[in-house]
Amino acid sequence: MQSIPQEVAEPEKPGVLSPMSRGIKLINMNNPFKYQLPSMKDGVVAFYSNASYEQVVTVNGLNRGPLVFSGSGEDNHPMKSPSGSSMIKLSASDSNKELSIHFQYKAPDGTIHDANEIQNNPTSAGAFRGEIVTSEDSTDDDINDSVVIINCRVGS
């Protein structure tokens, strides 16, 4: 399924060139979510939870095997990998790779389910390009249960 632009109440932001600055929010029902990294100097991918159910996010596409981050908690609680990291550091060698980001959650009975909705917000400011991707586990429809922030510093 393709992304569907939706109008949102957000004023024009001078100097920020992104769909959000033009009042567009993208809803993407594809799970896993695909993101093409730009040509970049470096960057980070950070993972946060805003849910009581355990959130699980799996990232593929970086030639490092599947990278899994999980956690629960409100107020942008950091999700962690098995090694304890809450982010992936990107380098120039990761330029132009396609990330596959799979959003899931663990129900109280222990079963793993795919997130019901994925929302993405492309962002850019100066030398930075990225994406804020959020998911919903179907409990409250706030579409912020998992938050993945991709931030890349572009340029030479």
PDB file of C-alpha atoms in Angstrom:
ATOM      1  CA  MET A   1       0.000   0.000   0.000  1.00  0.00           C
ATOM      2  CA  GLN A   2       1.279   3.464  -0.824  1.00  0.00           C
ATOM      3  CA  SER A   3       1.644   6.369   1.616  1.00  0.00           C
ATOM      4  CA  ILE A   4      -1.484   8.492   1.851  1.00  0.00           C
ATOM      5  CA  PRO A   5      -0.940  12.235   2.425  1.00  0.00           C
ATOM      6  CA  GLN A   6      -3.224  13.755   5.047  1.00  0.00           C
ATOM      7  CA  GLU A   7      -3.638  17.415   5.828  1.00  0.00           C
ATOM      8  CA  VAL A   8      -2.692  18.509   9.344  1.00  0.00           C
ATOM      9  CA  ALA A   9      -2.988  21.853  11.086  1.00  0.00           C
ATOM     10  CA  GLU A  10       0.606  23.047  11.037  1.00  0.00           C
ATOM     11  CA  PRO A  11       1.801  26.445   9.805  1.00  0.00           C
ATOM     12  CA  GLU A  12       4.528  26.903   7.201  1.00  0.00           C
ATOM     13  CA  LYS A  13       7.987  26.790   8.816  1.00  0.00           C
ATOM     14  CA  PRO A  14      10.562  28.964   7.032  1.00  0.00           C
ATOM     15  CA  GLY A  15      13.837  27.152   6.344  1.00  0.00           C
ATOM     16  CA  VAL A  16      12.449  23.651   6.905  1.00  0.00           C
ATOM     17  CA  LEU A  17      11.805  21.772   3.703  1.00  0.00           C
ATOM     18  CA  SER A  18       9.689  18.745   4.449  1.00  0.00           C
ATOM     19  CA  PRO A  19       6.144  17.509   3.894  1.00  0.00           C
ATOM     20  CA  MET A  20       5.367  18.389   7.532  1.00  0.00           C
ATOM     21  CA  SER A  21       6.359  22.002   6.914  1.00  0.00           C
ATOM     22  CA  ARG A  22       3.811  22.072   4.117  1.00  0.00           C
ATOM     23  CA  GLY A  23       1.089  20.675   6.386  1.00  0.00           C
ATOM     24  CA  ILE A  24       1.286  17.086   5.112  1.00  0.00           C
ATOM     25  CA  LYS A  25       1.547  14.019   7.313  1.00  0.00           C
ATOM     26  CA  LEU A  26       2.168  10.658   5.665  1.00  0.00           C
ATOM     27  CA  ILE A  27       0.347   7.546   6.821  1.00  0.00           C
ATOM     28  CA  ASN A  28       2.072   4.367   5.720  1.00  0.00           C
ATOM     29  CA  MET A  29       0.447   1.036   6.407  1.00  0.00           C
ATOM     30  CA  ASN A  30       3.474  -0.958   5.212  1.00  0.00           C
ATOM     31  CA  ASN A  31       5.118  -2.933   7.986  1.00  0.00           C
ATOM     32  CA  PRO A  32       8.050  -3.266   7.751  1.00  0.00           C
ATOM     33  CA  PHE A  33       8.557   0.390   6.889  1.00  0.00           C
ATOM     34  CA  LYS A  34      11.231   1.008   4.230  1.00  0.00           C
ATOM     35  CA  TYR A  35      13.568   4.024   4.374  1.00  0.00           C
ATOM     36  CA  GLN A  36      16.314   4.860   1.865  1.00  0.00           C
ATOM     37  CA  LEU A  37      19.222   6.461   3.711  1.00  0.00           C
ATOM     38  CA  PRO A  38      20.651   9.527   1.947  1.00  0.00           C
ATOM     39  CA  SER A  39      24.278   9.998   0.977  1.00  0.00           C
ATOM     40  CA  MET A  40      25.610  11.184   4.331  1.00  0.00           C
ATOM     41  CA  LYS A  41      28.569  11.893   6.582  1.00  0.00           C
ATOM     42  CA  ASP A  42      27.034  10.175   9.611  1.00  0.00           C
ATOM     43  CA  GLY A  43      23.825   9.810  11.545  1.00  0.00           C
ATOM     44  CA  VAL A  44      21.843   7.981  14.214  1.00  0.00           C
ATOM     45  CA  VAL A  45      18.688   5.931  14.517  1.00  0.00           C
ATOM     46  CA  ALA A  46      17.115   6.214  17.990  1.00  0.00           C
ATOM     47  CA  PHE A  47      14.292   4.139  19.519  1.00  0.00           C
ATOM     48  CA  TYR A  48      11.666   5.153  22.114  1.00  0.00           C
ATOM     49  CA  SER A  49       8.515   3.687  23.680  1.00  0.00           C
ATOM     50  CA  ASN A  50       5.304   5.364  24.786  1.00  0.00           C
ATOM     51  CA  ALA A  51       3.314   2.271  25.758  1.00  0.00           C
ATOM     52  CA  SER A  52       2.657  -0.183  28.549  1.00  0.00           C
ATOM     53  CA  TYR A  53       2.894  -3.121  26.130  1.00  0.00           C
ATOM     54  CA  GLU A  54       6.457  -4.090  25.271  1.00  0.00           C
ATOM     55  CA  GLN A  55       7.375  -2.621  21.882  1.00  0.00           C
ATOM     56  CA  VAL A  56       9.775  -4.483  19.562  1.00  0.00           C
ATOM     57  CA  VAL A  57      11.464  -2.836  16.565  1.00  0.00           C
ATOM     58  CA  THR A  58      13.716  -4.826  14.228  1.00  0.00           C
ATOM     59  CA  VAL A  59      16.018  -3.066  11.741  1.00  0.00           C
ATOM     60  CA  ASN A  60      17.533  -4.807   8.715  1.00  0.00           C
ATOM     61  CA  GLY A  61      19.604  -3.455   5.841  1.00  0.00           C
ATOM     62  CA  LEU A  62      22.844  -2.336   7.488  1.00  0.00           C
ATOM     63  CA  ASN A  63      24.948  -5.485   6.903  1.00  0.00           C
ATOM     64  CA  ARG A  64      25.041  -5.991  10.688  1.00  0.00           C
ATOM     65  CA  GLY A  65      22.343  -8.641  10.899  1.00  0.00           C
ATOM     66  CA  PRO A  66      18.927  -7.866  12.335  1.00  0.00           C
ATOM     67  CA  LEU A  67      19.175  -5.211  15.050  1.00  0.00           C
ATOM     68  CA  VAL A  68      16.393  -5.550  17.644  1.00  0.00           C
ATOM     69  CA  PHE A  69      15.324  -2.847  20.119  1.00  0.00           C
ATOM     70  CA  SER A  70      12.594  -3.382  22.704  1.00  0.00           C
ATOM     71  CA  GLY A  71      11.070  -1.813  25.763  1.00  0.00           C
ATOM     72  CA  SER A  72       7.995  -0.361  27.371  1.00  0.00           C
ATOM     73  CA  GLY A  73       7.280   2.813  29.266  1.00  0.00           C
ATOM     74  CA  GLU A  74       5.795   6.240  28.713  1.00  0.00           C
ATOM     75  CA  ASP A  75       7.289   9.672  27.969  1.00  0.00           C
ATOM     76  CA  ASN A  76       9.706   8.529  25.235  1.00  0.00           C
ATOM     77  CA  HIS A  77      11.298   5.803  27.333  1.00  0.00           C
ATOM     78  CA  PRO A  78      14.435   4.560  25.502  1.00  0.00           C
ATOM     79  CA  MET A  79      14.095   1.128  23.915  1.00  0.00           C
ATOM     80  CA  LYS A  80      17.225  -1.029  24.233  1.00  0.00           C
ATOM     81  CA  SER A  81      19.076  -3.626  22.189  1.00  0.00           C
ATOM     82  CA  PRO A  82      20.302  -6.808  23.900  1.00  0.00           C
ATOM     83  CA  SER A  83      23.678  -5.027  24.367  1.00  0.00           C
ATOM     84  CA  GLY A  84      21.958  -2.106  26.152  1.00  0.00           C
ATOM     85  CA  SER A  85      22.238   0.463  23.357  1.00  0.00           C
ATOM     86  CA  SER A  86      19.275   2.727  22.548  1.00  0.00           C
ATOM     87  CA  MET A  87      20.537   3.808  19.130  1.00  0.00           C
ATOM     88  CA  ILE A  88      22.340   2.771  15.972  1.00  0.00           C
ATOM     89  CA  LYS A  89      25.254   4.959  14.889  1.00  0.00           C
ATOM     90  CA  LEU A  90      25.437   5.439  11.129  1.00  0.00           C
ATOM     91  CA  SER A  91      28.546   6.222   9.091  1.00  0.00           C
ATOM     92  CA  ALA A  92      29.249   7.296   5.526  1.00  0.00           C
ATOM     93  CA  SER A  93      29.511   3.600   4.597  1.00  0.00           C
ATOM     94  CA  ASP A  94      25.770   3.263   5.386  1.00  0.00           C
ATOM     95  CA  SER A  95      24.891   5.861   2.708  1.00  0.00           C
ATOM     96  CA  ASN A  96      22.139   4.922   0.264  1.00  0.00           C
ATOM     97  CA  LYS A  97      21.238   1.669   2.026  1.00  0.00           C
ATOM     98  CA  GLU A  98      17.580   0.786   2.436  1.00  0.00           C
ATOM     99  CA  LEU A  99      16.469   0.235   6.013  1.00  0.00           C
ATOM    100  CA  SER A 100      13.643  -2.178   6.707  1.00  0.00           C
ATOM    101  CA  ILE A 101      12.051  -1.313  10.068  1.00  0.00           C
ATOM    102  CA  HIS A 102       9.557  -3.842  11.454  1.00  0.00           C
ATOM    103  CA  PHE A 103       7.240  -2.624  14.238  1.00  0.00           C
ATOM    104  CA  GLN A 104       5.745  -5.166  16.666  1.00  0.00           C
ATOM    105  CA  TYR A 105       4.412  -5.349  20.209  1.00  0.00           C
ATOM    106  CA  LYS A 106       4.040  -8.058  22.828  1.00  0.00           C
ATOM    107  CA  ALA A 107       0.499  -8.528  24.154  1.00  0.00           C
ATOM    108  CA  PRO A 108      -0.087  -9.332  27.857  1.00  0.00           C
ATOM    109  CA  ASP A 109      -0.416 -13.043  26.977  1.00  0.00           C
ATOM    110  CA  GLY A 110       3.121 -12.964  25.510  1.00  0.00           C
ATOM    111  CA  THR A 111       2.134 -13.204  21.850  1.00  0.00           C
ATOM    112  CA  ILE A 112       3.930 -10.949  19.365  1.00  0.00           C
ATOM    113  CA  HIS A 113       1.782  -8.898  16.964  1.00  0.00           C
ATOM    114  CA  ASP A 114       2.593  -6.511  14.125  1.00  0.00           C
ATOM    115  CA  ALA A 115       1.786  -2.866  14.849  1.00  0.00           C
ATOM    116  CA  ASN A 116      -1.595  -1.878  13.435  1.00  0.00           C
ATOM    117  CA  GLU A 117      -0.589   1.475  11.985  1.00  0.00           C
ATOM    118  CA  ILE A 118       2.659   3.138  10.933  1.00  0.00           C
ATOM    119  CA  GLN A 119       2.993   6.900  10.485  1.00  0.00           C
ATOM    120  CA  ASN A 120       6.030   8.654   9.032  1.00  0.00           C
ATOM    121  CA  ASN A 121       7.038  12.301   9.082  1.00  0.00           C
ATOM    122  CA  PRO A 122       9.943  13.256   6.795  1.00  0.00           C
ATOM    123  CA  THR A 123      12.126  16.004   8.248  1.00  0.00           C
ATOM    124  CA  SER A 124      14.966  18.218   7.096  1.00  0.00           C
ATOM    125  CA  ALA A 125      16.798  21.244   8.415  1.00  0.00           C
ATOM    126  CA  GLY A 126      20.056  22.574   7.056  1.00  0.00           C
ATOM    127  CA  ALA A 127      22.495  19.681   6.626  1.00  0.00           C
ATOM    128  CA  PHE A 128      20.182  17.196   8.366  1.00  0.00           C
ATOM    129  CA  ARG A 129      17.701  14.828   6.702  1.00  0.00           C
ATOM    130  CA  GLY A 130      15.627  12.198   8.365  1.00  0.00           C
ATOM    131  CA  GLU A 131      12.362  10.653   9.329  1.00  0.00           C
ATOM    132  CA  ILE A 132      10.275  10.250  12.453  1.00  0.00           C
ATOM    133  CA  VAL A 133       8.378   6.970  12.261  1.00  0.00           C
ATOM    134  CA  THR A 134       5.750   6.014  14.835  1.00  0.00           C
ATOM    135  CA  SER A 135       3.498   3.010  15.372  1.00  0.00           C
ATOM    136  CA  GLU A 136       0.262   2.066  17.129  1.00  0.00           C
ATOM    137  CA  ASP A 137      -0.296  -1.168  19.062  1.00  0.00           C
ATOM    138  CA  SER A 138      -4.103  -0.718  18.993  1.00  0.00           C
ATOM    139  CA  THR A 139      -4.750   0.185  22.621  1.00  0.00           C
ATOM    140  CA  ASP A 140      -5.325   3.967  22.456  1.00  0.00           C
ATOM    141  CA  ASP A 141      -4.899   5.089  18.804  1.00  0.00           C
ATOM    142  CA  ASP A 142      -2.324   7.793  19.620  1.00  0.00           C
ATOM    143  CA  ILE A 143       0.157   6.395  17.052  1.00  0.00           C
ATOM    144  CA  ASN A 144       3.200   6.955  19.292  1.00  0.00           C
ATOM    145  CA  ASP A 145       3.738   3.577  20.949  1.00  0.00           C
ATOM    146  CA  SER A 146       7.077   3.042  19.195  1.00  0.00           C
ATOM    147  CA  VAL A 147       9.033   6.064  17.987  1.00  0.00           C
ATOM    148  CA  VAL A 148      12.010   5.684  15.647  1.00  0.00           C
ATOM    149  CA  ILE A 149      13.995   8.818  14.817  1.00  0.00           C
ATOM    150  CA  ILE A 150      16.361   8.663  11.844  1.00  0.00           C
ATOM    151  CA  ASN A 151      18.723  11.631  11.645  1.00  0.00           C
ATOM    152  CA  CYS A 152      21.413  11.865   8.941  1.00  0.00           C
ATOM    153  CA  ARG A 153      24.028  14.603   8.438  1.00  0.00           C
ATOM    154  CA  VAL A 154      24.388  15.040   4.683  1.00  0.00           C
ATOM    155  CA  GLY A 155      27.003  16.864   2.643  1.00  0.00           C
ATOM    156  CA  SER A 156      30.670  16.461   1.951  1.00  0.00           C
TER     157      SER A 156
END
